[in-house]
PDB file of C-alpha atoms in Angstrom:
ATOM      1  CA  UNK V   1      22.684 -12.616  -4.181  1.00 64.00           C
ATOM      2  CA  UNK V   2      25.172 -10.141  -5.566  1.00 76.00           C
ATOM      3  CA  UNK V   3      27.847  -8.906  -3.181  1.00 81.00           C
ATOM      4  CA  UNK V   4      29.582  -5.539  -3.400  1.00 78.00           C
ATOM      5  CA  UNK V   5      32.803  -4.566  -1.715  1.00 83.00           C
ATOM      6  CA  UNK V   6      33.336  -1.189  -0.112  1.00 84.00           C
ATOM      7  CA  UNK V   7      35.596  -0.186  -3.016  1.00 85.00           C
ATOM      8  CA  UNK V   8      32.818  -0.994  -5.524  1.00 83.00           C
ATOM      9  CA  UNK V   9      30.367   1.168  -3.617  1.00 80.00           C
ATOM     10  CA  UNK V  10      32.822   4.051  -3.366  1.00 79.00           C
ATOM     11  CA  UNK V  11      33.634   3.860  -7.081  1.00 81.00           C
ATOM     12  CA  UNK V  12      29.925   3.959  -7.950  1.00 77.00           C
ATOM     13  CA  UNK V  13      29.425   6.964  -5.698  1.00 74.00           C
ATOM     14  CA  UNK V  14      32.362   8.766  -7.275  1.00 75.00           C
ATOM     15  CA  UNK V  15      30.905   8.126 -10.751  1.00 76.00           C
ATOM     16  CA  UNK V  16      27.626   9.833  -9.807  1.00 73.00           C
ATOM     17  CA  UNK V  17      27.301  13.481 -10.715  1.00 74.00           C
ATOM     18  CA  UNK V  18      28.392  15.563  -7.696  1.00 73.00           C
ATOM     19  CA  UNK V  19      26.713  18.704  -9.108  1.00 78.00           C
ATOM     20  CA  UNK V  20      23.312  17.002  -9.011  1.00 78.00           C
ATOM     21  CA  UNK V  21      23.909  15.727  -5.470  1.00 76.00           C
ATOM     22  CA  UNK V  22      24.888  19.232  -4.359  1.00 81.00           C
ATOM     23  CA  UNK V  23      21.820  20.784  -6.023  1.00 79.00           C
ATOM     24  CA  UNK V  24      19.499  18.297  -4.312  1.00 77.00           C
ATOM     25  CA  UNK V  25      21.134  18.937  -0.927  1.00 79.00           C
ATOM     26  CA  UNK V  26      20.838  22.724  -1.405  1.00 78.00           C
ATOM     27  CA  UNK V  27      17.170  22.410  -2.382  1.00 76.00           C
ATOM     28  CA  UNK V  28      16.389  20.297   0.689  1.00 75.00           C
ATOM     29  CA  UNK V  29      18.152  22.791   2.969  1.00 77.00           C
ATOM     30  CA  UNK V  30      16.418  25.732   1.308  1.00 73.00           C
ATOM     31  CA  UNK V  31      12.958  24.228   1.620  1.00 68.00           C
ATOM     32  CA  UNK V  32      13.442  23.350   5.293  1.00 67.00           C
ATOM     33  CA  UNK V  33      14.629  26.911   6.014  1.00 69.00           C
ATOM     34  CA  UNK V  34      11.575  28.315   4.233  1.00 74.00           C
ATOM     35  CA  UNK V  35       9.179  26.180   6.246  1.00 68.00           C
ATOM     36  CA  UNK V  36       8.671  23.419   3.690  1.00 70.00           C
ATOM     37  CA  UNK V  37       9.017  19.771   4.510  1.00 69.00           C
ATOM     38  CA  UNK V  38       9.129  16.618   2.415  1.00 64.00           C
ATOM     39  CA  UNK V  39       6.246  15.014   4.332  1.00 70.00           C
ATOM     40  CA  UNK V  40       2.554  15.636   3.831  1.00 66.00           C
ATOM     41  CA  UNK V  41       0.871  17.961   6.304  1.00 72.00           C
ATOM     42  CA  UNK V  42      -2.690  16.813   5.724  1.00 79.00           C
ATOM     43  CA  UNK V  43      -4.277  13.452   4.969  1.00 85.00           C
ATOM     44  CA  UNK V  44      -5.545  12.789   1.451  1.00 86.00           C
ATOM     45  CA  UNK V  45      -9.250  13.353   0.849  1.00 91.00           C
ATOM     46  CA  UNK V  46     -11.456  10.448  -0.251  1.00 94.00           C
ATOM     47  CA  UNK V  47     -11.784  11.910  -3.757  1.00 94.00           C
ATOM     48  CA  UNK V  48      -8.012  12.327  -4.049  1.00 92.00           C
ATOM     49  CA  UNK V  49      -7.486   8.692  -3.007  1.00 94.00           C
ATOM     50  CA  UNK V  50     -10.022   7.499  -5.579  1.00 96.00           C
ATOM     51  CA  UNK V  51      -8.397   9.570  -8.333  1.00 95.00           C
ATOM     52  CA  UNK V  52      -4.878   8.321  -7.516  1.00 94.00           C
ATOM     53  CA  UNK V  53      -6.091   4.703  -7.350  1.00 96.00           C
ATOM     54  CA  UNK V  54      -7.804   5.104 -10.722  1.00 96.00           C
ATOM     55  CA  UNK V  55      -4.661   6.583 -12.305  1.00 95.00           C
ATOM     56  CA  UNK V  56      -2.519   3.766 -10.866  1.00 94.00           C
ATOM     57  CA  UNK V  57      -4.898   1.060 -12.150  1.00 94.00           C
ATOM     58  CA  UNK V  58      -5.060   2.564 -15.634  1.00 94.00           C
ATOM     59  CA  UNK V  59      -1.267   2.921 -15.785  1.00 92.00           C
ATOM     60  CA  UNK V  60      -0.693  -0.697 -14.753  1.00 91.00           C
ATOM     61  CA  UNK V  61      -3.314  -2.026 -17.188  1.00 92.00           C
ATOM     62  CA  UNK V  62      -1.761  -0.041 -20.049  1.00 93.00           C
ATOM     63  CA  UNK V  63       1.647  -1.464 -19.128  1.00 91.00           C
ATOM     64  CA  UNK V  64       0.315  -5.018 -19.060  1.00 90.00           C
ATOM     65  CA  UNK V  65      -1.420  -4.591 -22.415  1.00 92.00           C
ATOM     66  CA  UNK V  66       1.668  -3.072 -24.047  1.00 92.00           C
ATOM     67  CA  UNK V  67       3.968  -5.728 -22.583  1.00 88.00           C
ATOM     68  CA  UNK V  68       6.161  -3.422 -20.502  1.00 89.00           C
ATOM     69  CA  UNK V  69       4.795  -4.978 -17.307  1.00 89.00           C
ATOM     70  CA  UNK V  70       4.630  -8.758 -16.960  1.00 89.00           C
ATOM     71  CA  UNK V  71       3.287 -11.087 -14.287  1.00 87.00           C
ATOM     72  CA  UNK V  72       5.838 -13.596 -12.989  1.00 85.00           C
ATOM     73  CA  UNK V  73       3.885 -16.736 -12.070  1.00 88.00           C
ATOM     74  CA  UNK V  74       6.706 -18.290 -10.048  1.00 89.00           C
ATOM     75  CA  UNK V  75       7.255 -15.306  -7.771  1.00 87.00           C
ATOM     76  CA  UNK V  76       3.639 -14.074  -8.047  1.00 89.00           C
ATOM     77  CA  UNK V  77       4.701 -10.482  -8.679  1.00 87.00           C
ATOM     78  CA  UNK V  78       4.372  -7.871 -11.396  1.00 85.00           C
ATOM     79  CA  UNK V  79       7.699  -6.822 -12.881  1.00 87.00           C
ATOM     80  CA  UNK V  80       8.727  -4.075 -15.248  1.00 84.00           C
ATOM     81  CA  UNK V  81      10.461  -5.684 -18.198  1.00 81.00           C
ATOM     82  CA  UNK V  82      12.765  -2.706 -18.750  1.00 79.00           C
ATOM     83  CA  UNK V  83      14.347  -3.251 -15.328  1.00 78.00           C
ATOM     84  CA  UNK V  84      14.201  -7.068 -15.219  1.00 74.00           C
ATOM     85  CA  UNK V  85      17.539  -8.847 -14.971  1.00 69.00           C
ATOM     86  CA  UNK V  86      18.196 -11.808 -17.254  1.00 59.00           C
TER      87      UNK V  86
END
C-alpha cells in the first residue's frame, strides 16, 4: 500500500485549483440558501430504476467490447483500463 506524508497531502492540495474549489463551495452554499439540497427528496420510480439499470448495462457492455473495461480474474472485479495502475 502506498503511504503519503502530511507534506505530500498538503502539496497536492496546494496544486489543486483554488478558484474551482471556491466556486464549488459558493454553489453549495447558494443552493442550500435557496432551499436546494444535494440529496434526493423522493424515491426513484420503478420505470426510472429500469431505465437507469438499462443505461448502466449498455454502457458496461460497450466498454467491455471496446476493451476500455476488463475483467480481472484474480480479483474478480471489473476495472477501467484507463485508470488501472501497472
